[in-house]
Tab-separated table of C-alpha atoms in Angstrom:
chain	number	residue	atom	x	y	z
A	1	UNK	CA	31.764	3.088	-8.787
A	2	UNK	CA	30.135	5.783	-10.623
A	3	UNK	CA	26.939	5.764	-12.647
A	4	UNK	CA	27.731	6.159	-16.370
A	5	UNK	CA	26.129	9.158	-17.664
A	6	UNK	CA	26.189	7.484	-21.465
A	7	UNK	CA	25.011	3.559	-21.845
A	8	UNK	CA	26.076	1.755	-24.215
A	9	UNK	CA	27.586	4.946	-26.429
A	10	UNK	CA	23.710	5.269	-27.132
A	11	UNK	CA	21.246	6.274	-23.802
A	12	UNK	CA	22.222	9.378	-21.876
A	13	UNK	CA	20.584	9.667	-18.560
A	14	UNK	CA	18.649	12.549	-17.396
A	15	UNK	CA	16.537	12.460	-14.179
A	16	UNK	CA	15.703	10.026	-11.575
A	17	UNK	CA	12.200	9.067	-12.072
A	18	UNK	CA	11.374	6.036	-9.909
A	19	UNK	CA	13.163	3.470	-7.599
A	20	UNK	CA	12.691	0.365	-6.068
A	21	UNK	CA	14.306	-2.035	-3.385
A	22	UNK	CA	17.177	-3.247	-6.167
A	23	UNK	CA	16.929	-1.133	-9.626
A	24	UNK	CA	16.105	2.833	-10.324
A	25	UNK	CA	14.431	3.730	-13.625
A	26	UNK	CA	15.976	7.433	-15.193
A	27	UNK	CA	14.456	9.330	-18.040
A	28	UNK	CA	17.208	9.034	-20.899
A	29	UNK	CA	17.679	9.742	-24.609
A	30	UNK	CA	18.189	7.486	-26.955
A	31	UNK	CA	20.946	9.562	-28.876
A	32	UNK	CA	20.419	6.987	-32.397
A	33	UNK	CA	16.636	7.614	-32.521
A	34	UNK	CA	16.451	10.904	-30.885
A	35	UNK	CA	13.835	9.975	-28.928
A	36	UNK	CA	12.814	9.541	-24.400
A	37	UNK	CA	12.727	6.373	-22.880
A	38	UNK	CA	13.015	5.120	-19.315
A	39	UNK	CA	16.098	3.324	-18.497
A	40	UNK	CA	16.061	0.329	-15.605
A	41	UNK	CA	19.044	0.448	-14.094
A	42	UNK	CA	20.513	-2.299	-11.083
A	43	UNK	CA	21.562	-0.567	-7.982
A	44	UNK	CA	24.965	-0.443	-7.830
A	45	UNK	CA	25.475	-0.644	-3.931
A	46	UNK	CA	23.414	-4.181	-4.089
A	47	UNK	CA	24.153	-6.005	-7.349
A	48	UNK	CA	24.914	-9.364	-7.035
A	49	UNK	CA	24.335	-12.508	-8.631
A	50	UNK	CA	21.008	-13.512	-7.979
A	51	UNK	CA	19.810	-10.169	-8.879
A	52	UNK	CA	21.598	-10.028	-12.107
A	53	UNK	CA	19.978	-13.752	-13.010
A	54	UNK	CA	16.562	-11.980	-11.858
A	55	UNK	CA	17.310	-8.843	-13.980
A	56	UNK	CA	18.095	-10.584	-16.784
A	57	UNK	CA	15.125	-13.067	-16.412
A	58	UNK	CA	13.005	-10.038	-16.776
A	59	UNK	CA	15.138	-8.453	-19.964
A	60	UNK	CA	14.288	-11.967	-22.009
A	61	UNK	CA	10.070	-12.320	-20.775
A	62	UNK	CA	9.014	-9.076	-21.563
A	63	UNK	CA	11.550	-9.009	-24.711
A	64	UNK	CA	8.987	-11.644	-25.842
A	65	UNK	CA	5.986	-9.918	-25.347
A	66	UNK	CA	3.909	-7.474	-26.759
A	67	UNK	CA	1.460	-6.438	-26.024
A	68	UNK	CA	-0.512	-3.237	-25.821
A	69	UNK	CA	-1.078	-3.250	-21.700
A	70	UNK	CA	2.139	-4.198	-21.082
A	71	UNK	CA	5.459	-1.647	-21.414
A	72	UNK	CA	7.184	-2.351	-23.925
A	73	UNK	CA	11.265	-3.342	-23.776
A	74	UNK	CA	13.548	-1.444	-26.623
A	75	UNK	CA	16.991	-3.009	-25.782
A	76	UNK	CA	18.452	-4.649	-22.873
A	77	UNK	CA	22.081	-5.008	-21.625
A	78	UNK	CA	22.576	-7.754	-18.895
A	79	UNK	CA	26.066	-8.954	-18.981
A	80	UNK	CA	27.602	-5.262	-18.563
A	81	UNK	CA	29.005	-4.371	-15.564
A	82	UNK	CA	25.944	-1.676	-15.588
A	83	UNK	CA	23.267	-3.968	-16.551
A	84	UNK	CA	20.390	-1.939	-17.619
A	85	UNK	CA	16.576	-2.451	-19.979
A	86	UNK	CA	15.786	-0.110	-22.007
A	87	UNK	CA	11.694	0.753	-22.103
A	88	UNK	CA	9.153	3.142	-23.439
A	89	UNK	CA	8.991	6.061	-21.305
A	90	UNK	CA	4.984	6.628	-20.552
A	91	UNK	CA	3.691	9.622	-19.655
A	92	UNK	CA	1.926	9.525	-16.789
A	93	UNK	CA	1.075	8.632	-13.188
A	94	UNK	CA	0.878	5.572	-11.168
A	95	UNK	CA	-2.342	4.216	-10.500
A	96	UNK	CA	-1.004	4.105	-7.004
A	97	UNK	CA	-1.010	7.801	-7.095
A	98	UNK	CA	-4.067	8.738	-8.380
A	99	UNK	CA	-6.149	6.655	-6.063
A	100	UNK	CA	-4.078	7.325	-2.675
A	101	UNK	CA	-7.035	8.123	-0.284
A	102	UNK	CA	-9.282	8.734	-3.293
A	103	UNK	CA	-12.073	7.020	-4.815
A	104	UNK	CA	-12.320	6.325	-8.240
A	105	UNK	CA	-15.195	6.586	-10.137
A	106	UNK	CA	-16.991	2.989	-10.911
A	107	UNK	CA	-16.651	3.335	-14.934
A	108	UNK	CA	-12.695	4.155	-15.065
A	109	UNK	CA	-11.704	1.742	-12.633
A	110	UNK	CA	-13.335	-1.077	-14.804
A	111	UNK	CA	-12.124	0.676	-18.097
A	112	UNK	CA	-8.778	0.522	-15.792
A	113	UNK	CA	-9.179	-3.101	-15.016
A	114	UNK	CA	-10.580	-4.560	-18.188
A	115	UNK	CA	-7.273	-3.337	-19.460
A	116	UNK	CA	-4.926	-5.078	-17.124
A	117	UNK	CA	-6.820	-8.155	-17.164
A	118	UNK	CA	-6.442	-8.893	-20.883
A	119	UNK	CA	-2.931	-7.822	-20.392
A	120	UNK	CA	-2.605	-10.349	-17.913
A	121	UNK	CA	-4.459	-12.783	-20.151
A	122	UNK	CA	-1.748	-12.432	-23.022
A	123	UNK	CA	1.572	-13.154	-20.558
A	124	UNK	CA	-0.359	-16.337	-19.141
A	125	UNK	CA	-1.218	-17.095	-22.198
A	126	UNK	CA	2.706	-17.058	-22.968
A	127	UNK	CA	3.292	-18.897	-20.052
A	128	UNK	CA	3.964	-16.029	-17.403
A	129	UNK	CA	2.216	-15.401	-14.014
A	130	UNK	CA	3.536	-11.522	-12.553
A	131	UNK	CA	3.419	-12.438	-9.203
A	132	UNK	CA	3.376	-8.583	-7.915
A	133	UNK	CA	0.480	-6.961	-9.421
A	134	UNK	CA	-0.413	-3.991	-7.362
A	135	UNK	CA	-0.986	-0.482	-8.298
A	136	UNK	CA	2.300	1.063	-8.319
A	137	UNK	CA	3.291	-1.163	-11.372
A	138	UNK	CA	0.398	-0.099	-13.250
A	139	UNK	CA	1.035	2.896	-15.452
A	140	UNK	CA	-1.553	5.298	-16.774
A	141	UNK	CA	-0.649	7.135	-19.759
A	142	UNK	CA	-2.404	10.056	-20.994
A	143	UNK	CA	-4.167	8.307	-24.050
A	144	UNK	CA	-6.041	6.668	-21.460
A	145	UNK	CA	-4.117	3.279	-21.773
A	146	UNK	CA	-3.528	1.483	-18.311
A	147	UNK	CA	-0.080	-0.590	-18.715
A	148	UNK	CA	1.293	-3.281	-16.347
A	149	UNK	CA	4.976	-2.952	-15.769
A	150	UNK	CA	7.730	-4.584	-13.957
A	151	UNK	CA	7.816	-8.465	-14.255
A	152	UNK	CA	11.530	-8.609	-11.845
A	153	UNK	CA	9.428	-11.514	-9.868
A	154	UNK	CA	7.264	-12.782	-12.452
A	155	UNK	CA	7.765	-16.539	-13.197
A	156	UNK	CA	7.455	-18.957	-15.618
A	157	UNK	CA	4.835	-21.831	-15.520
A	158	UNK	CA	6.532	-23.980	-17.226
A	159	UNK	CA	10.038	-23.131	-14.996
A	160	UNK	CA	11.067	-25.869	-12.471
A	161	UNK	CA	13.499	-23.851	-10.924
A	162	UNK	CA	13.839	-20.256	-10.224
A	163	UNK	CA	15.711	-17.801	-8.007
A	164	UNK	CA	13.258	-17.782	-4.982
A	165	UNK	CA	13.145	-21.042	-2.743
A	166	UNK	CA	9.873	-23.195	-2.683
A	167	UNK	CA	8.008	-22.396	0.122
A	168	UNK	CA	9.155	-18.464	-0.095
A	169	UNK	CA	6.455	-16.119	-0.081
A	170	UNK	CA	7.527	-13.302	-2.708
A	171	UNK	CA	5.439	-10.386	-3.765
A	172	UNK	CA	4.020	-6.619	-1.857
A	173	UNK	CA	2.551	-7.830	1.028
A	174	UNK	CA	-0.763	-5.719	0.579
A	175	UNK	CA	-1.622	-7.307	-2.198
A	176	UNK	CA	-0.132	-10.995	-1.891
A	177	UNK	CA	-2.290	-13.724	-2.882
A	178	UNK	CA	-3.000	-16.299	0.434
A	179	UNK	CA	-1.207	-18.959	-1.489
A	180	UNK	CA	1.966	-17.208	-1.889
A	181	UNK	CA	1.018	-16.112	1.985
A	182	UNK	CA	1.433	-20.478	2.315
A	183	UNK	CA	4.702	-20.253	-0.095
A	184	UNK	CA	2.228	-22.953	-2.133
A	185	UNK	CA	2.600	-22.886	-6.280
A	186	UNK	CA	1.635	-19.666	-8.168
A	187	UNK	CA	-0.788	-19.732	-10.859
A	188	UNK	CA	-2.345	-17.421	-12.969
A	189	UNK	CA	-5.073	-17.370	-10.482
A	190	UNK	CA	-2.900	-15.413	-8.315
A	191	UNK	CA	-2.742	-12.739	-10.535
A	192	UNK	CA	-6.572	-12.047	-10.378
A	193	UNK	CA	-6.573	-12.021	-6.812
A	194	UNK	CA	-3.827	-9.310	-6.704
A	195	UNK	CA	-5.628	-7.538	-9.086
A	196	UNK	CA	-8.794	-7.532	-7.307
A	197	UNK	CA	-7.499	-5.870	-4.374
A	198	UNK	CA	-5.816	-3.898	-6.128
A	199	UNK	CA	-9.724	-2.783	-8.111
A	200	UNK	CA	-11.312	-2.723	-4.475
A	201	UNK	CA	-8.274	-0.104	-3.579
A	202	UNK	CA	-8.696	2.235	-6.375
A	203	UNK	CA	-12.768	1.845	-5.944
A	204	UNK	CA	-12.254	2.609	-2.168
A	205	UNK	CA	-9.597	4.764	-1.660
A	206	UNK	CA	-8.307	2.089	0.923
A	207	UNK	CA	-6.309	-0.673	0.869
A	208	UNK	CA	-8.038	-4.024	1.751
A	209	UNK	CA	-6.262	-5.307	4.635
A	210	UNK	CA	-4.766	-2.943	7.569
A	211	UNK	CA	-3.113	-3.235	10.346
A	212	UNK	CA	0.278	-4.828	10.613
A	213	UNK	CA	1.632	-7.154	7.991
A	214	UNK	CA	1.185	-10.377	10.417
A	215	UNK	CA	-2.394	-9.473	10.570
A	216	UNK	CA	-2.588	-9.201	6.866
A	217	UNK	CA	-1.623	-12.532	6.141
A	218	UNK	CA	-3.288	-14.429	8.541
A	219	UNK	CA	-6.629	-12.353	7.590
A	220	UNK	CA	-6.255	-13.243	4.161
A	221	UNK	CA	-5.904	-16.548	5.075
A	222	UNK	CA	-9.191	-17.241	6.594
A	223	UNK	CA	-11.230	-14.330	5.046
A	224	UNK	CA	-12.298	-12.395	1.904
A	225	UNK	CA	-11.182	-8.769	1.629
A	226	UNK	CA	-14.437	-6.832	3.497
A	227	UNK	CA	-16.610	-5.166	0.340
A	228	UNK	CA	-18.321	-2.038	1.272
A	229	UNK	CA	-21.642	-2.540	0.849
A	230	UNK	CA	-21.620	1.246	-0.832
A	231	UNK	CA	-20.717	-0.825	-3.570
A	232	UNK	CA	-22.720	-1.677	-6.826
A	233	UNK	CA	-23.879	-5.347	-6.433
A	234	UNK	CA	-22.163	-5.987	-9.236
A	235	UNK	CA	-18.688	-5.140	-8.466
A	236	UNK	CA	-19.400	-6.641	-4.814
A	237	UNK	CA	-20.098	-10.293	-6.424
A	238	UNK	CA	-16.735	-10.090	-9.144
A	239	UNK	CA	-14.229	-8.739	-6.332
A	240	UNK	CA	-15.402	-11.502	-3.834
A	241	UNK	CA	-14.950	-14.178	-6.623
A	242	UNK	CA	-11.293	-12.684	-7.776
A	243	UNK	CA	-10.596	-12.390	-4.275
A	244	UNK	CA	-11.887	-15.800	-3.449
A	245	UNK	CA	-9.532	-18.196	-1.150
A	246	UNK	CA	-9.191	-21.068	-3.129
A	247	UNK	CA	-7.036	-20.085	-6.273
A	248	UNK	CA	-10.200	-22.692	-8.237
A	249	UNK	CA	-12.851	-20.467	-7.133
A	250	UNK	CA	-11.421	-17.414	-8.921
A	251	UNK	CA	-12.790	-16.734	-12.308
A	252	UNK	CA	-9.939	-16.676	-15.254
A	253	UNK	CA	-8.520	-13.459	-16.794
A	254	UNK	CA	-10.732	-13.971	-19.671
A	255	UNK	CA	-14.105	-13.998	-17.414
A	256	UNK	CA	-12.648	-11.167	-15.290
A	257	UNK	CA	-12.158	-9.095	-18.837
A	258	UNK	CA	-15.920	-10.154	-19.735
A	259	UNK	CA	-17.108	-8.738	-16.233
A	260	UNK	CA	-15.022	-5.827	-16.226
A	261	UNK	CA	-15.989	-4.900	-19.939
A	262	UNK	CA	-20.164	-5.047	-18.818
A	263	UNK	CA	-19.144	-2.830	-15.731
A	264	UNK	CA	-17.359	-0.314	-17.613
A	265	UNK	CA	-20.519	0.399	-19.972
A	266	UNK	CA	-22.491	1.034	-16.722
A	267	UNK	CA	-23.236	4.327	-15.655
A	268	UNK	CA	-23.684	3.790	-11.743
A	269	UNK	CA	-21.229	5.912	-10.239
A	270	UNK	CA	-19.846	4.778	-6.713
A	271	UNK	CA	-22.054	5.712	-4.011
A	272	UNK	CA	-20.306	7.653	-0.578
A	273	UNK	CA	-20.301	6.446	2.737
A	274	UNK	CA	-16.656	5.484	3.002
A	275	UNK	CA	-13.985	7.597	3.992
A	276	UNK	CA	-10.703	7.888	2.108
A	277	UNK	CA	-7.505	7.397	4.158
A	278	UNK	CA	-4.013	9.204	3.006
A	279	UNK	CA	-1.837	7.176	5.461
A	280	UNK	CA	-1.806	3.661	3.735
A	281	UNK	CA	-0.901	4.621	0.343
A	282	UNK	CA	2.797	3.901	-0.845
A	283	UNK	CA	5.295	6.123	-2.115
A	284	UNK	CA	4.843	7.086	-5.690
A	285	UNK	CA	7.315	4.919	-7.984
A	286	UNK	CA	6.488	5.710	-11.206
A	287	UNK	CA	7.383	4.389	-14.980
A	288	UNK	CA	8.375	0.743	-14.000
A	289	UNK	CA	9.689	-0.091	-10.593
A	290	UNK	CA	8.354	0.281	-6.604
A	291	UNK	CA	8.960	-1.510	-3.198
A	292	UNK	CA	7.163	-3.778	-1.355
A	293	UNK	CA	5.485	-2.179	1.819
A	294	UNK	CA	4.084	-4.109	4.607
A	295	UNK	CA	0.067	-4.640	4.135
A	296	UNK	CA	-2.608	-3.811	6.452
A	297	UNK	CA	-5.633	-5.842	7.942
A	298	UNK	CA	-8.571	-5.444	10.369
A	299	UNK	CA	-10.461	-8.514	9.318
A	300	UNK	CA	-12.043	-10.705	12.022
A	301	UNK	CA	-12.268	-14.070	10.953
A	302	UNK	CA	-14.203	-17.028	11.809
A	303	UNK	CA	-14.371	-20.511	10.441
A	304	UNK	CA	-16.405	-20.248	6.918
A	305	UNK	CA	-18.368	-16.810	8.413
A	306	UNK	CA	-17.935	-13.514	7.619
A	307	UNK	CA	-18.614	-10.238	9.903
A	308	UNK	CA	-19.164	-6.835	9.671
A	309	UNK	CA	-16.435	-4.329	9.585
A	310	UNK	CA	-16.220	-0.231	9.812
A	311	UNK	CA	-16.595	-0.991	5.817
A	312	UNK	CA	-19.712	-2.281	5.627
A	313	UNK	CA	-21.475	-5.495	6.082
A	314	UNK	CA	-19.631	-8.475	3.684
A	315	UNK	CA	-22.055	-10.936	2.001
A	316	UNK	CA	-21.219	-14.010	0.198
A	317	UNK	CA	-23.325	-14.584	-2.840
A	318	UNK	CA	-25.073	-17.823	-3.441
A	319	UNK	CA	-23.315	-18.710	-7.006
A	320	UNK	CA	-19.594	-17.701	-5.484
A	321	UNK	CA	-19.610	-20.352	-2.836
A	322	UNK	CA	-16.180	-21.810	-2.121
A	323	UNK	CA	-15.464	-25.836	-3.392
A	324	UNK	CA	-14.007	-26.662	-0.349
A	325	UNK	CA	-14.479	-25.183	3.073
A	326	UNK	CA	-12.226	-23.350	5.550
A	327	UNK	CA	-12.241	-25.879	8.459
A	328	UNK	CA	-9.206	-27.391	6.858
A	329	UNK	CA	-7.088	-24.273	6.715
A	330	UNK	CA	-7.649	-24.479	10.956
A	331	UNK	CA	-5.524	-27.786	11.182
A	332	UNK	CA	-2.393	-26.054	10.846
A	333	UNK	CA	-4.009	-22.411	11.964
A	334	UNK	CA	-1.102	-23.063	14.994
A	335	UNK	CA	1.965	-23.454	12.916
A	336	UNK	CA	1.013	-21.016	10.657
A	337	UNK	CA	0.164	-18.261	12.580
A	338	UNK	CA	3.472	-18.558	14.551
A	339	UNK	CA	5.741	-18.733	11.226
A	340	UNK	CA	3.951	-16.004	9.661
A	341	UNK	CA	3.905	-13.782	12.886
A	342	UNK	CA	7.807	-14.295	13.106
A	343	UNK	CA	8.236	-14.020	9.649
A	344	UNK	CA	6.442	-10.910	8.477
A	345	UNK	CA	7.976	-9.327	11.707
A	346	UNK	CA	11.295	-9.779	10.220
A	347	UNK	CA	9.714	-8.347	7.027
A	348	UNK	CA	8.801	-5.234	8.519
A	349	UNK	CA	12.000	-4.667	10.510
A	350	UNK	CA	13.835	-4.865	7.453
A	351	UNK	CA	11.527	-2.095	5.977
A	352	UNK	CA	11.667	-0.214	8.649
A	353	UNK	CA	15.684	0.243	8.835
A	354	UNK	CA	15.590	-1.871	12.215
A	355	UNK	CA	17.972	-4.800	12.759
A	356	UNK	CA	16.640	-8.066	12.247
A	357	UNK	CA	16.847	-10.878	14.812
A	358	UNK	CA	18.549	-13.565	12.875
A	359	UNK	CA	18.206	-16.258	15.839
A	360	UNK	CA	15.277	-18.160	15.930
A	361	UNK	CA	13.214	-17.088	19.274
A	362	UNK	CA	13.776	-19.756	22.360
A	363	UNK	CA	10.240	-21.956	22.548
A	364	UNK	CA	9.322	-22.609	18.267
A	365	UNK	CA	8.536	-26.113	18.119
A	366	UNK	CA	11.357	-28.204	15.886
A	367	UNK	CA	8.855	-28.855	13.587
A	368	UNK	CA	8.543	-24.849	12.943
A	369	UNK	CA	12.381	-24.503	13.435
A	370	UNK	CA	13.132	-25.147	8.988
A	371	UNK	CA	9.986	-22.541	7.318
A	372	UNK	CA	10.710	-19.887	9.731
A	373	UNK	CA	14.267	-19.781	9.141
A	374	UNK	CA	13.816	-19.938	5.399
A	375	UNK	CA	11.917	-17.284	5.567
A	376	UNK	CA	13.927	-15.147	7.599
A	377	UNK	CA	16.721	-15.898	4.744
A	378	UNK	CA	14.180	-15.397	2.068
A	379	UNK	CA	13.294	-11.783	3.674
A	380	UNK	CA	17.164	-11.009	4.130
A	381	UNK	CA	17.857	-12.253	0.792
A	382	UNK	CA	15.712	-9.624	-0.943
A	383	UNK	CA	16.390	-6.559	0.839
């Protein structure tokens, strides 16, 4: 079927400005007002049910927020046979594309993040953890506003059911809290995590964890994101405690905005000494929607240590130790490692283009036999 050029006798569609795995975003006029917007519209070639109930899960929580980090939503249609959310159009790039292989300077990226924590603040506040904070969805708009956009995963606290299985791991890979690694309960303390990697990235140039996405997850697992120890001090100790393991370590969106907020009226610019790389960026999608790429790791990990990396040396500070330790996490290192391996494999085939392998390899313990294959589904599901 054909796009509609007009939708909804009101919003005629002009350019192709950003796409995702399920929805594209056009710049369109709003023919009443006389006035641009951006337009989120559901691929037609994959529309079906559960994406309709997750596009129109996203219409109705940002249609009752506002706030002024987050985009805002004008109008909404979700029982068309075009569904589509209407949005202000911000001009402007990605955040992803302004720090792809680039380092930011210290001041802006804490102007940046004192921004996106208080936005993230106000939508827990109402209830609302993201769930895929990562620099593509975070619009910068040339009054110097930073915006946090597309909620299509975000989830209610409150909600006892949803449209992703318990025990699913959803989210971009590179920036996935460990907990959602474990398919555990998301909180808003997996919000700050994302968003601390996503700080370290635009402070570094680099994303946290490379390598393949198996090694990504099972790093994060065990071990803090390295810091570089080009760093300010200060920024080291608030990225290792918004990246700490244990979701009750983290600090809360409001002591993240107090941190952020001191940083920012620092002068100390970043210091060189680490090298920006252009191949781990992702492709720009700009003004409201991108896809999940694999992440990227080359921790080394040992039980409640930390060692050196090309980045620099990683220290823990005193005041940010963990409540509980690691050994724990090592029980089930086994089963883990072997679901996640399989799993994340299937993840990156499907990005990739190459056919997955939907039977379960010969040898995975019976025990393993249920999470794996849930996954697999999970990963199928949302291509």
């Amino acid at each position: 079927m054909r796009r509609s050029a007009v939708l909804g006798g009101r919003y005629v569609l002009r350019s192709l400005i950003g796409q995702g795995g399920t929805a594209e975003v056009y710049c369109a006029c709003d023919r009443v007002l006389e006035r641009e917007v951006a337009v989120k519209l559901l691929r037609q070639a994959s529309v079906e049910e559960r994406d309709r109930a997750r596009f129109a899960d996203e219409a109705r929580l940002l249609g009752r927020l506002s706030h002024p980090g987050l985009v805002t939503v004008l109008d909404a249609a979700t029982s068309d046979e075009e569904p589509y959310l209407v949005m202000e159009l911000v001009h402007g790039p990605s955040l992803a594309d302004c720090c792809r292989g680039v380092a930011l300077a210290t001041t802006r990226v804490a102007a940046i993040g004192a921004q996106l924590a208080e936005a993230l603040r106000y939508a827990h506040d109402n209830g609302i953890v993201h769930r895929d904070v990562k620099p593509a969805n975070v619009l910068l708009a040339e009054d110097d506003r930073a915006l946090l956009t597309d909620f299509g995963i975000a989830r209610l606290l409150s909600a006892s059911t949803g449209h992703t299985a318990t025990g699913t791991a959803v989210g971009t890979a590179a920036y996935i809290a460990p907990e959602q690694v474990r398919g555990e309960p998301v909180s808003p303390a997996t919000d700050v995590y994302s968003l601390g990697l996503v700080l370290l990235e635009a402070l570094t140039g680099e994303r946290a964890y490379d390598g393949s996405p198996a090694e990504a997850a099972l790093a994060r697992l065990t071990t803090p994101p390295p810091m570089p120890s080009t760093l300010p001090a200060g920024w080291r100790d608030l990225l290792l405690a918004m990246t700490a393991l244990d979701p009750a370590d983290r600090p809360t969106t409001v002591e993240a905005v107090d941190s952020l907020r001191r940083l920012a009226a620092e002068t100390e610019p970043a210091k060189p000494g680490f090298t920006g790389r252009t191949d781990v960026g992702e492709s720009p999608a700009t003004r409201s929607t991108a896809g999940s790429l694999p992440g990227s790791a080359v921790v080394t990990a040992a039980a409640g240590q930390l060692r050196t990396t090309g980045l620099g040396a990683v220290s823990r500070p005193a005041g940010l130790a963990r409540r509980a330790g690691l050994a724990w996490r090592w029980a089930t290192a086994a089963v883990l490692a072997l679901v996640l391996v399989l799993g994340v494999t299937l993840w990156s085939n499907t990005l990739s283009g190459r056919p997955p392998q939907r039977d379960t390899p010969a040898g995975v313990p019976d025990r393993v036999q249920k999470p794996l294959q849930d996954l697999h589904d999970a990963v199928e599901g949302d291509r």
